[in-house]
mmCIF file of C-alpha atoms in Angstrom:
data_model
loop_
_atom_site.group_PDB
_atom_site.id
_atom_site.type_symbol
_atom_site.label_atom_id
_atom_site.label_comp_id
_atom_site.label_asym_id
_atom_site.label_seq_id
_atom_site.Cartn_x
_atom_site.Cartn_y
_atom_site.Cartn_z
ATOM 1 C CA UNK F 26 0.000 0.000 0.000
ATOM 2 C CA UNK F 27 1.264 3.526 -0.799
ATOM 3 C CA UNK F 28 2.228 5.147 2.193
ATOM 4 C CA UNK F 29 2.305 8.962 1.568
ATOM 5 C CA UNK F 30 -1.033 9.321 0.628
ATOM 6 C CA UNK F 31 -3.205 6.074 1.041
ATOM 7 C CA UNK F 32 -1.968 5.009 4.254
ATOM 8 C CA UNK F 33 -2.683 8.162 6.054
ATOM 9 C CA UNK F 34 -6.001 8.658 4.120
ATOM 10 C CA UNK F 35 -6.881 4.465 5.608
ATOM 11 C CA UNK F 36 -5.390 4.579 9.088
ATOM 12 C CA UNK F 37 -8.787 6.333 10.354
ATOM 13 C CA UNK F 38 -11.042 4.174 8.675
ATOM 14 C CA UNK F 39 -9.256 0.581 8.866
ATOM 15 C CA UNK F 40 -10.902 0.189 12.593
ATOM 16 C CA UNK F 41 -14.182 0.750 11.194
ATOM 17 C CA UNK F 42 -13.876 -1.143 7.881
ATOM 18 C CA UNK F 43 -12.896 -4.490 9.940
ATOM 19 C CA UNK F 44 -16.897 -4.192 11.865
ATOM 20 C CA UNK F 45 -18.640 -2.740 9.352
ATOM 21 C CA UNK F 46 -22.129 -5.136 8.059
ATOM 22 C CA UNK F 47 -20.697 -6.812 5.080
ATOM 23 C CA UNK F 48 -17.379 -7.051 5.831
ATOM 24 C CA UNK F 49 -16.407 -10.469 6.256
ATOM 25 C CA UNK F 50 -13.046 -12.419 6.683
ATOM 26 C CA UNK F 51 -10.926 -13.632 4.128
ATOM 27 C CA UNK F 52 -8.139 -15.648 3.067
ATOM 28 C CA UNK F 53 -5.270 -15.035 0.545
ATOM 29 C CA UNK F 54 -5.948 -17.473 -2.011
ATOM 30 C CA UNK F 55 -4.127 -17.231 -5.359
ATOM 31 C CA UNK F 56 -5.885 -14.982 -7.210
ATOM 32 C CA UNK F 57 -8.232 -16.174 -10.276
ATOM 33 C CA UNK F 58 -6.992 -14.002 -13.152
ATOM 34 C CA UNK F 59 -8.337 -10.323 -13.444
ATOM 35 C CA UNK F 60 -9.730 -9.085 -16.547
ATOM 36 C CA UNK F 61 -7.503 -7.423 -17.625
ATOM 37 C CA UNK F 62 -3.912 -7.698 -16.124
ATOM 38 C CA UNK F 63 -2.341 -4.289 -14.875
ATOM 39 C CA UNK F 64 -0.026 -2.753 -17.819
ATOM 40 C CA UNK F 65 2.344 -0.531 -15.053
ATOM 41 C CA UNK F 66 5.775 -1.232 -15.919
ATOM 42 C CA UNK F 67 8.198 -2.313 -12.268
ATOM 43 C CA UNK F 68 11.200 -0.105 -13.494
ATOM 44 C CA UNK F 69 11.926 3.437 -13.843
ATOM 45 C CA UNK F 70 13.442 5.500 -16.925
ATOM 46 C CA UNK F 71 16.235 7.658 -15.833
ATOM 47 C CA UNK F 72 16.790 10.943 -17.732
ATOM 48 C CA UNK F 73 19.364 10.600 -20.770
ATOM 49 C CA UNK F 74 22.126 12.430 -18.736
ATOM 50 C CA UNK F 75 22.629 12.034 -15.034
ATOM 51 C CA UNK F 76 22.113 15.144 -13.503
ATOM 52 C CA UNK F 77 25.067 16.431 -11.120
ATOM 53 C CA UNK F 78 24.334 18.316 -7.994
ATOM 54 C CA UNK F 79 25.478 21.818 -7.559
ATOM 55 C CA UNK F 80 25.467 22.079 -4.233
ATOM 56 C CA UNK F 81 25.102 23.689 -1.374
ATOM 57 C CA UNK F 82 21.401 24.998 -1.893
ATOM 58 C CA UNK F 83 18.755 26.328 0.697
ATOM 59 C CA UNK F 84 15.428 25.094 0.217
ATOM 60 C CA UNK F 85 11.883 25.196 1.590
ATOM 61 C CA UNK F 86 10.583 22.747 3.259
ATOM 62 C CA UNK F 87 6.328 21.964 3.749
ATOM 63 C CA UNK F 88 6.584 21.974 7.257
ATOM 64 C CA UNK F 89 7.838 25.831 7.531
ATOM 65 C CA UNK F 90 11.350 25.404 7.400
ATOM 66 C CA UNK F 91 14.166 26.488 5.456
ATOM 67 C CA UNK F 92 16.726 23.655 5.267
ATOM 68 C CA UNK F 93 20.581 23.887 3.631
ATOM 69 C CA UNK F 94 21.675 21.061 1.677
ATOM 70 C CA UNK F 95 25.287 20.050 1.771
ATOM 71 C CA UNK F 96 25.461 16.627 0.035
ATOM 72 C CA UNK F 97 23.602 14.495 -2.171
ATOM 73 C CA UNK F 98 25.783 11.435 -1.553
ATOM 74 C CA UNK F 99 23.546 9.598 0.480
ATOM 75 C CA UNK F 100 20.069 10.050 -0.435
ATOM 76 C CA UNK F 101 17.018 8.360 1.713
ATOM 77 C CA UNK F 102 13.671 9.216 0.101
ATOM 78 C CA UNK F 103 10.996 7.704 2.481
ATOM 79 C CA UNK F 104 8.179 7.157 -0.048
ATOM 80 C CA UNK F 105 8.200 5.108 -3.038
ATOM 81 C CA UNK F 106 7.182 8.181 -4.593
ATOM 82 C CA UNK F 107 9.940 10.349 -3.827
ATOM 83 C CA UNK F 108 12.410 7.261 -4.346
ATOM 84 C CA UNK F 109 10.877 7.047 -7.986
ATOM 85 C CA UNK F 110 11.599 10.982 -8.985
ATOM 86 C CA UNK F 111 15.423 10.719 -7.458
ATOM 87 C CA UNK F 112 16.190 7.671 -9.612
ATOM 88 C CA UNK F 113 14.792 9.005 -12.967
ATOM 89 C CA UNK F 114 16.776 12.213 -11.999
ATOM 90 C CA UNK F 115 19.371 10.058 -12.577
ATOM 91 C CA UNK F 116 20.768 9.872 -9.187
ATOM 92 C CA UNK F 117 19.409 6.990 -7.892
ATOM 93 C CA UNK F 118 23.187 5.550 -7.410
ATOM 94 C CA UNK F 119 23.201 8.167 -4.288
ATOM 95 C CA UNK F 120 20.127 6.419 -2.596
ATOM 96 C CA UNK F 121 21.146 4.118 0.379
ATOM 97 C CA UNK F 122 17.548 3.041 1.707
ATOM 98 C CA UNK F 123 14.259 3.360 0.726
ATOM 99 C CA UNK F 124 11.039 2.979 1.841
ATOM 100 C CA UNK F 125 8.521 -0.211 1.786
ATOM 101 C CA UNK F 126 6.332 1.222 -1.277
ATOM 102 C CA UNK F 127 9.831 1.922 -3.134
ATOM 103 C CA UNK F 128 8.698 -1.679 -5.037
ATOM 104 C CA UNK F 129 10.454 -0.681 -8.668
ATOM 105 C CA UNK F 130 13.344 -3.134 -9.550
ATOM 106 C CA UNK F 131 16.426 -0.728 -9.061
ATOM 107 C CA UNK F 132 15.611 -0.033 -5.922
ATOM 108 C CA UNK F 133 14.800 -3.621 -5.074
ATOM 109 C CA UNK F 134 18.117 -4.362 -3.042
ATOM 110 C CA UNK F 135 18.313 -1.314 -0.892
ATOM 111 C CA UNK F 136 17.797 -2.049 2.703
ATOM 112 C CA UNK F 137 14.172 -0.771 4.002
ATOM 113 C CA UNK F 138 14.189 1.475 6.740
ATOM 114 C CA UNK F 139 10.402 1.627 7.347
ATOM 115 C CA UNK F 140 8.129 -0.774 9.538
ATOM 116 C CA UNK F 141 5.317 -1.591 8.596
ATOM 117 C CA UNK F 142 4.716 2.275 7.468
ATOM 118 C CA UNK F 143 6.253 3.685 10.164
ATOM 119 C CA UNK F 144 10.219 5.284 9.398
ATOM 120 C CA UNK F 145 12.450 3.832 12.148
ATOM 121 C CA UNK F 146 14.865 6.700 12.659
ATOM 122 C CA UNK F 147 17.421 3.969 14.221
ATOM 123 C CA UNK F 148 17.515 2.480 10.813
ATOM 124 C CA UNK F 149 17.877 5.518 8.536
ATOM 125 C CA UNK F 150 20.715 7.273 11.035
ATOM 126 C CA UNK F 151 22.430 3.835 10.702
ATOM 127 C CA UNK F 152 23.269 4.697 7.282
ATOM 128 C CA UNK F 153 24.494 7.798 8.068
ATOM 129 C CA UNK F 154 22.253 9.684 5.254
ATOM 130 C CA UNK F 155 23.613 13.623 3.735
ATOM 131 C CA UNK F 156 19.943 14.388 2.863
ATOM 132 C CA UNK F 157 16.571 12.519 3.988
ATOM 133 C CA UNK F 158 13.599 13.306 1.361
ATOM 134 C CA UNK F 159 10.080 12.736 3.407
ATOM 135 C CA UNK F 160 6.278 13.909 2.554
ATOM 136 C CA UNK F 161 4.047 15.580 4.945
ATOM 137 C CA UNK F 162 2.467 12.389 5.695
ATOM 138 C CA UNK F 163 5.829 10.762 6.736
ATOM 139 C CA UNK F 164 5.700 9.682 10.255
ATOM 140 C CA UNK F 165 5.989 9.060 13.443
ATOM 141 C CA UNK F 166 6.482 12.871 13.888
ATOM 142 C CA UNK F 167 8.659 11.417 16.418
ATOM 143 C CA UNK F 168 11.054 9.077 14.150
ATOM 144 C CA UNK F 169 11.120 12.901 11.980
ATOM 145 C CA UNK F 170 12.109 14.899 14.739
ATOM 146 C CA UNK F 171 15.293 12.353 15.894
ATOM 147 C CA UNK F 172 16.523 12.967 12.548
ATOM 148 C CA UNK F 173 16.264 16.065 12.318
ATOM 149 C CA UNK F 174 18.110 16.258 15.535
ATOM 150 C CA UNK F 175 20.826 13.981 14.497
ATOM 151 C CA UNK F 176 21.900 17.170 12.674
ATOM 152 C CA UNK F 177 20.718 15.813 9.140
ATOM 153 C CA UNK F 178 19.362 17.634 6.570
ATOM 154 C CA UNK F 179 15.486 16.912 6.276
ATOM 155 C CA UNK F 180 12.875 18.375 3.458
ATOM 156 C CA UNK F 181 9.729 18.056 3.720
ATOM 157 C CA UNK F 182 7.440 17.532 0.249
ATOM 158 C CA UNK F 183 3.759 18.073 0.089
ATOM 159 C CA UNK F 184 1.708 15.042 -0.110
ATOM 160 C CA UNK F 185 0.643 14.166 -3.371
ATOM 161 C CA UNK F 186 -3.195 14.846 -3.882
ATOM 162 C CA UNK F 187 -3.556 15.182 -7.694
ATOM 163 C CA UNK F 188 -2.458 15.064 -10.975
ATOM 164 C CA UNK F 189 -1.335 18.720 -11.034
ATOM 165 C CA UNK F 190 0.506 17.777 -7.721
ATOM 166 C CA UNK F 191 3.143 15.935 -10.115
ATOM 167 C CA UNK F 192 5.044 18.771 -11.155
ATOM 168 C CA UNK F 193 5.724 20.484 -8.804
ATOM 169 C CA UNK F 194 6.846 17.309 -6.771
ATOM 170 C CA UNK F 195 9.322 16.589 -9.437
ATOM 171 C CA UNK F 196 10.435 20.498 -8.793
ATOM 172 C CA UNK F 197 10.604 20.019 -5.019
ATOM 173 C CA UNK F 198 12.444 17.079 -5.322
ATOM 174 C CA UNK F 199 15.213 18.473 -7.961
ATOM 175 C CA UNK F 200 15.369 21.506 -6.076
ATOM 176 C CA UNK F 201 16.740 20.030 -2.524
ATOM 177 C CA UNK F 202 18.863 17.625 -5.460
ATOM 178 C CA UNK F 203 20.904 20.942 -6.387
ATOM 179 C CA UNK F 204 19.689 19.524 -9.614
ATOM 180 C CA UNK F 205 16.693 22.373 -11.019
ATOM 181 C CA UNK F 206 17.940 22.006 -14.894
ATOM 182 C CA UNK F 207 17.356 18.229 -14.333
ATOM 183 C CA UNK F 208 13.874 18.915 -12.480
ATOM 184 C CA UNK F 209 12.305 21.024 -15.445
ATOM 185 C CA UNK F 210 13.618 18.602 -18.156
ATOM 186 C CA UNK F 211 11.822 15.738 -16.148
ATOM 187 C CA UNK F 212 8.614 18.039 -15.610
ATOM 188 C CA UNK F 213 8.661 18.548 -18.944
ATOM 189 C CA UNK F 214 8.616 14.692 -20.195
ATOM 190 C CA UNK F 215 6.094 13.349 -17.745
ATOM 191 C CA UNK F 216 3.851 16.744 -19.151
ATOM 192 C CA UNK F 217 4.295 15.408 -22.793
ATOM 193 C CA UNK F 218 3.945 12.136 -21.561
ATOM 194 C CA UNK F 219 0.514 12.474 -19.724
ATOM 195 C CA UNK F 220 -0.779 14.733 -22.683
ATOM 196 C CA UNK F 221 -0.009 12.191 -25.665
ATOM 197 C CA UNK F 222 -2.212 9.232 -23.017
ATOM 198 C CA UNK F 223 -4.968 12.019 -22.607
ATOM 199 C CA UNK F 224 -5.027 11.966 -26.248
ATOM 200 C CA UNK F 225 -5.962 8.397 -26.424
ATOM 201 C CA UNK F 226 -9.362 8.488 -25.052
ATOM 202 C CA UNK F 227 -12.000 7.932 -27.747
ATOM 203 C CA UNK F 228 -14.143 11.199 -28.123
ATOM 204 C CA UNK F 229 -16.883 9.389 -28.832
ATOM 205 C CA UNK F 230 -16.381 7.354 -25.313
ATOM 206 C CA UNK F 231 -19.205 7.664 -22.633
ATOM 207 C CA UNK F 232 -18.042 8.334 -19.567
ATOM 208 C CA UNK F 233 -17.671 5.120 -17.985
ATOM 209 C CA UNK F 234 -18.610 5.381 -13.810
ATOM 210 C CA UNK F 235 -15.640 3.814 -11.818
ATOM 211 C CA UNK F 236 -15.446 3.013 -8.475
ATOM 212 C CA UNK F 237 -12.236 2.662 -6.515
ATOM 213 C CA UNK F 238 -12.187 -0.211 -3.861
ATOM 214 C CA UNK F 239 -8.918 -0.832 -1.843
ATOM 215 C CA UNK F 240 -9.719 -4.440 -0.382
ATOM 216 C CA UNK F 241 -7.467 -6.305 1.936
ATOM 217 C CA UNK F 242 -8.931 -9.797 2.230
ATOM 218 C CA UNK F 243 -6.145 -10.759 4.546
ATOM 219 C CA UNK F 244 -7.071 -7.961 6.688
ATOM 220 C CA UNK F 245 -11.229 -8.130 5.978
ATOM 221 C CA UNK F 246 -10.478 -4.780 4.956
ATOM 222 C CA UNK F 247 -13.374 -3.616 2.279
ATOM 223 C CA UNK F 248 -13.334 -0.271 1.761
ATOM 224 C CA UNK F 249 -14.781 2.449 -1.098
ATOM 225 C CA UNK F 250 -13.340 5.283 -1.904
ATOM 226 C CA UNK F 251 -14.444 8.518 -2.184
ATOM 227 C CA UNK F 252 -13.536 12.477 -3.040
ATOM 228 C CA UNK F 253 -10.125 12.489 -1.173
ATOM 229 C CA UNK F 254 -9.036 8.825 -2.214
ATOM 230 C CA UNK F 255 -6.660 10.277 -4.417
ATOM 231 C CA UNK F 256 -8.079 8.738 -7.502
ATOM 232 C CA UNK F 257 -10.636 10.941 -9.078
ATOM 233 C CA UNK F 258 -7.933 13.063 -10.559
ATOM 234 C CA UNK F 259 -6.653 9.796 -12.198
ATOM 235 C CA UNK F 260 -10.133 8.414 -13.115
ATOM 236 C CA UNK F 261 -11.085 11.936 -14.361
ATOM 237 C CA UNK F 262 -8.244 12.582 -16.345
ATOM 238 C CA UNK F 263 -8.386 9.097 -17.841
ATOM 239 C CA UNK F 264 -12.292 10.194 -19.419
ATOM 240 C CA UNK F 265 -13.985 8.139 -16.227
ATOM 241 C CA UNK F 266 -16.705 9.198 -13.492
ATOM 242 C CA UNK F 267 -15.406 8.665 -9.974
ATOM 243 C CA UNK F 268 -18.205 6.866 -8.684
ATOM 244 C CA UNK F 269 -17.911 6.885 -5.604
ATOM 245 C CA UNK F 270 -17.292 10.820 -5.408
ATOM 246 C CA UNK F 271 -19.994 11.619 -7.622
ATOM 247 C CA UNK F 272 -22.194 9.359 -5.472
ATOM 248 C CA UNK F 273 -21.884 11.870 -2.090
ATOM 249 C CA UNK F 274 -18.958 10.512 -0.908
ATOM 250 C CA UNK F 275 -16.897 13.584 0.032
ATOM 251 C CA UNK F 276 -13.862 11.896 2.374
ATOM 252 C CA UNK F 277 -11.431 9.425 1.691
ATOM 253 C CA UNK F 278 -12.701 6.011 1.839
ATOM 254 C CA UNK F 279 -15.963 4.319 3.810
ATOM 255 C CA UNK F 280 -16.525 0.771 4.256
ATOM 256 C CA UNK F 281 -18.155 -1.477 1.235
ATOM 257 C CA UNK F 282 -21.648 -1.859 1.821
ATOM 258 C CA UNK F 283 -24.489 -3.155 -0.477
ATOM 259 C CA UNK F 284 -26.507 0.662 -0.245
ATOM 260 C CA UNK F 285 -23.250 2.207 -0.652
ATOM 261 C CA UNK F 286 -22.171 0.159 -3.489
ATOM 262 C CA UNK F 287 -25.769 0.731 -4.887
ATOM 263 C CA UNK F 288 -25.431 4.034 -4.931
ATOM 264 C CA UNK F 289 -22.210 4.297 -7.192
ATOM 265 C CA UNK F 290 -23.325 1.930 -9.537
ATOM 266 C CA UNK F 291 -20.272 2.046 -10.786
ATOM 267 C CA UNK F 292 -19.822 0.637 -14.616
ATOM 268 C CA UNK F 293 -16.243 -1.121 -13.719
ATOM 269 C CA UNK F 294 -14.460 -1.642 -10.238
ATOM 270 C CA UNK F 295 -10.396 -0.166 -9.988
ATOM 271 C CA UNK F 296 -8.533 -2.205 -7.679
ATOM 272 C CA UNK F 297 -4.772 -2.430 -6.853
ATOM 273 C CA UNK F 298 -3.314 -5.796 -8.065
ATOM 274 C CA UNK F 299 -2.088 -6.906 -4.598
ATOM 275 C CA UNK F 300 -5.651 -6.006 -3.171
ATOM 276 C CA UNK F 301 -7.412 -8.411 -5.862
ATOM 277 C CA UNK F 302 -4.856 -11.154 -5.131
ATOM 278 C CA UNK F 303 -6.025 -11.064 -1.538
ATOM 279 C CA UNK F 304 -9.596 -11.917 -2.483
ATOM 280 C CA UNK F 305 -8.823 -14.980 -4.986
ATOM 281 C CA UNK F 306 -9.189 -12.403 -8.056
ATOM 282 C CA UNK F 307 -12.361 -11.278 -9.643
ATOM 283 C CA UNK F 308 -13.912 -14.437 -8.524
ATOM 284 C CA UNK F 309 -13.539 -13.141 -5.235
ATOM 285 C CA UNK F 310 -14.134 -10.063 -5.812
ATOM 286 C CA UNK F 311 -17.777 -10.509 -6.983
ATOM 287 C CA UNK F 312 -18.858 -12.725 -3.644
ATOM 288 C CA UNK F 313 -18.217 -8.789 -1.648
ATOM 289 C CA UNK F 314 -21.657 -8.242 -0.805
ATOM 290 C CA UNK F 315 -22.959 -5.630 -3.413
ATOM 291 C CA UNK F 316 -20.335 -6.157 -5.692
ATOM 292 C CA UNK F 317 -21.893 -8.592 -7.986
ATOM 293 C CA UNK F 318 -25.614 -6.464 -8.006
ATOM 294 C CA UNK F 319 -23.780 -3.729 -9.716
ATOM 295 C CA UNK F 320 -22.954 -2.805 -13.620
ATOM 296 C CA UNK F 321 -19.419 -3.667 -13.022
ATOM 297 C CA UNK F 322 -19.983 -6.813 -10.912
ATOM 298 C CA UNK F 323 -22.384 -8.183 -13.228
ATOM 299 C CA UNK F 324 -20.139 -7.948 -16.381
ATOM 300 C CA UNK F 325 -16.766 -8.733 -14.189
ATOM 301 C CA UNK F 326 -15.471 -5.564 -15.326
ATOM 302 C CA UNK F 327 -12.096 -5.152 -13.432
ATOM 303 C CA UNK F 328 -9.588 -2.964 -13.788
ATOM 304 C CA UNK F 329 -6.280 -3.271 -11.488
ATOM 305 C CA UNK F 330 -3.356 -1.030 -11.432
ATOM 306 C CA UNK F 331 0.071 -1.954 -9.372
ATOM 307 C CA UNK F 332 -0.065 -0.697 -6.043
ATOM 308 C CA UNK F 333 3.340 0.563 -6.392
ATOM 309 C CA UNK F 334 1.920 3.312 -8.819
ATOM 310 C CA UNK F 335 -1.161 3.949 -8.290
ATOM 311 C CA UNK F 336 -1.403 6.632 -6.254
ATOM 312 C CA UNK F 337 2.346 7.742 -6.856
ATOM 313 C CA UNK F 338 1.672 10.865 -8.820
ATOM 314 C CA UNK F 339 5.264 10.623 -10.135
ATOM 315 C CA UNK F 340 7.205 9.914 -13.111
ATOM 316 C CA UNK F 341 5.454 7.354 -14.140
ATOM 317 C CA UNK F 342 2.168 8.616 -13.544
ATOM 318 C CA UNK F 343 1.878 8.638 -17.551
ATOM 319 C CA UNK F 344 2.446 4.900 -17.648
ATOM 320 C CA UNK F 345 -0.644 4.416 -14.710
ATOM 321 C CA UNK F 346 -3.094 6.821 -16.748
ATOM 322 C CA UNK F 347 -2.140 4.819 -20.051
ATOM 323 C CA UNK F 348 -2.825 1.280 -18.419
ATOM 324 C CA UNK F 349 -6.454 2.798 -17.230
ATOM 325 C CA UNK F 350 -7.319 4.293 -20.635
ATOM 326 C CA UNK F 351 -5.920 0.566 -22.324
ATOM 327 C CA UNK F 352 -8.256 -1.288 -19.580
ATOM 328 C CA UNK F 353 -11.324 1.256 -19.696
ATOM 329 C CA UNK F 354 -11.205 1.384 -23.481
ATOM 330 C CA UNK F 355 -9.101 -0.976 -25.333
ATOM 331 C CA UNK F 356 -11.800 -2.109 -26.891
ATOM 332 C CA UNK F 357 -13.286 0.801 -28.425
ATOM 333 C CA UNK F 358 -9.622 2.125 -29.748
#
């Protein structure tokens, strides 16, 4: 599960979701294949030329401070999204941890310096880190404040809420790199990028109602999401109805239940790949009560995404809004 902006967005409502009428247990069978397998690539594409930090730079940081930057020899970004814009800036050879949702295959060997989706602070001091990269949903506040006063440079980058967030990440990010020329040129691709996908979408398309569920069968964690899920900006962009925001839901994510289900009616079901493997697949899937009474349940109309990506709003946000316009329309190209 993403941690900068899912996991915070979940940790109120996962107490809830576990009671709530229609929420039963589950296993973690192998799942049944989905529909329509998730296209989201597990690597990133560095820019053409390493960029090389000019250094030192002051920067500001989204908790209100201004922090100096001395080094960018040991890097620790402690999201996968962060991880993800420091490697395609080409300096992903400086990065000596990462966190758990860092899931791409160059960073697979680093050591992981997060539990669960908590940053231990022992961990990321132990590798004596020049510059830590966190978002304003990093925590414990506590693990962020023994960093900080290990002496080690700390910035802070607004949580990712949108599709318009993803530039100005990039920015932050390039900015506390000493690496700005870098940071527009990679701005500047993932804008082409995400233009040439929005360009895909039939314009003779309806508008297809899609609900995002994040399910945890392991957990008998069945949730739906709503306005601040963080995936109506992808849904929207990709041509779709958010379903579950244009149903009334105004907050992040409520428990699955029949009524509430009823009231989306959404047209196909978005899912994160790990999430359907915890139910046994679209099979499983369907037996969530409500699931199968709807459009999408009825005509098994899955789409899944990598949770690694998802919710990223990175550089390969491009590559996550191509694999929903491919699964939402592929058809009718």
């Amino acid at each position: 599960m993403r941690r900068t902006r899912l996991a915070g967005a979940l940790t109120a409502v996962i107490a809830l979701a576990l009671t709530a009428t229609g929420c039963g247990g589950g296993n973690t069978p192998e799942a049944a294949p989905a529909a329509k397998a998730s296209a989201a690539p597990d690597r990133v594409e560095p820019l053409p030329s390493p960029a090389s930090p000019r250094l030192p730079v002051t920067v500001g940081s989204a908790d209100g401070r201004r922090v100096t930057v001395g080094s960018a020899e040991r890097i620790v970004p402690l999201s996968g999204s962060l991880s993800e814009i420091v490697f395609t800036l080409g300096l992903g050879d400086r990065v000596v941890a990462r966190d758990v949702t860092a899931t791409f295959e160059q960073a697979a060997d680093l050591p992981v310096v997060t539990r669960a989706h908590d940053v231990s602070a022992e961990s990321v001091l132990s590798l004596k880190p020049t510059l830590v990269l966190a978002e304003s949903t990093t925590g414990p506040a506590e693990a962020i404040a023994q960093i900080r006063d290990a002496g080690v440079p700390l910035v802070v980058v607004p949580a990712a809420k949108d599709l318009d967030d993803v530039g100005s990440r990039i920015d932050d990010v390039a900015a506390a790199l000493g690496v700005p020329a870098a940071g527009e040129e990679l701005r500047e691709r993932t804008t082409e990028r995400l233009d040439a996908v929005r360009k895909k979408i039939p314009a003779h398309a309806d508008r297809p109602r899609v609900a995002f569920l994040y399910v945890r069968g392991s957990a008998a964690v069945y949730l739906l999401g709503g306005a601040e899920s963080g995936a109506s900006s992808l849904l929207e962009a990709a041509g779709a109805v958010d379903a579950g925001k244009e149903s009334g839901l105004r907050k992040d994510f409520t428990p699955i239940t029949t009524e509430a289900l009823a009231q989306a009616a959404p047209d196909a079901i978005l899912v994160m790949t790990k999430g359907l493997r915890s139910v046994g697949g679209v099979d499983g899937l369907v037996k969530i009560p409500g699931v199968a009474e709807t459009p999408a349940g009825a005509d098994r109309r899955v789409v899944s995404v990598d949770d690694g990506v998802l919710l990223n709003y990175g550089p390969r946000t491009d590559q996550v809004l191509a694999s929903l316009v491919d699964q939402l329309y592929g058809e009718e190209k």
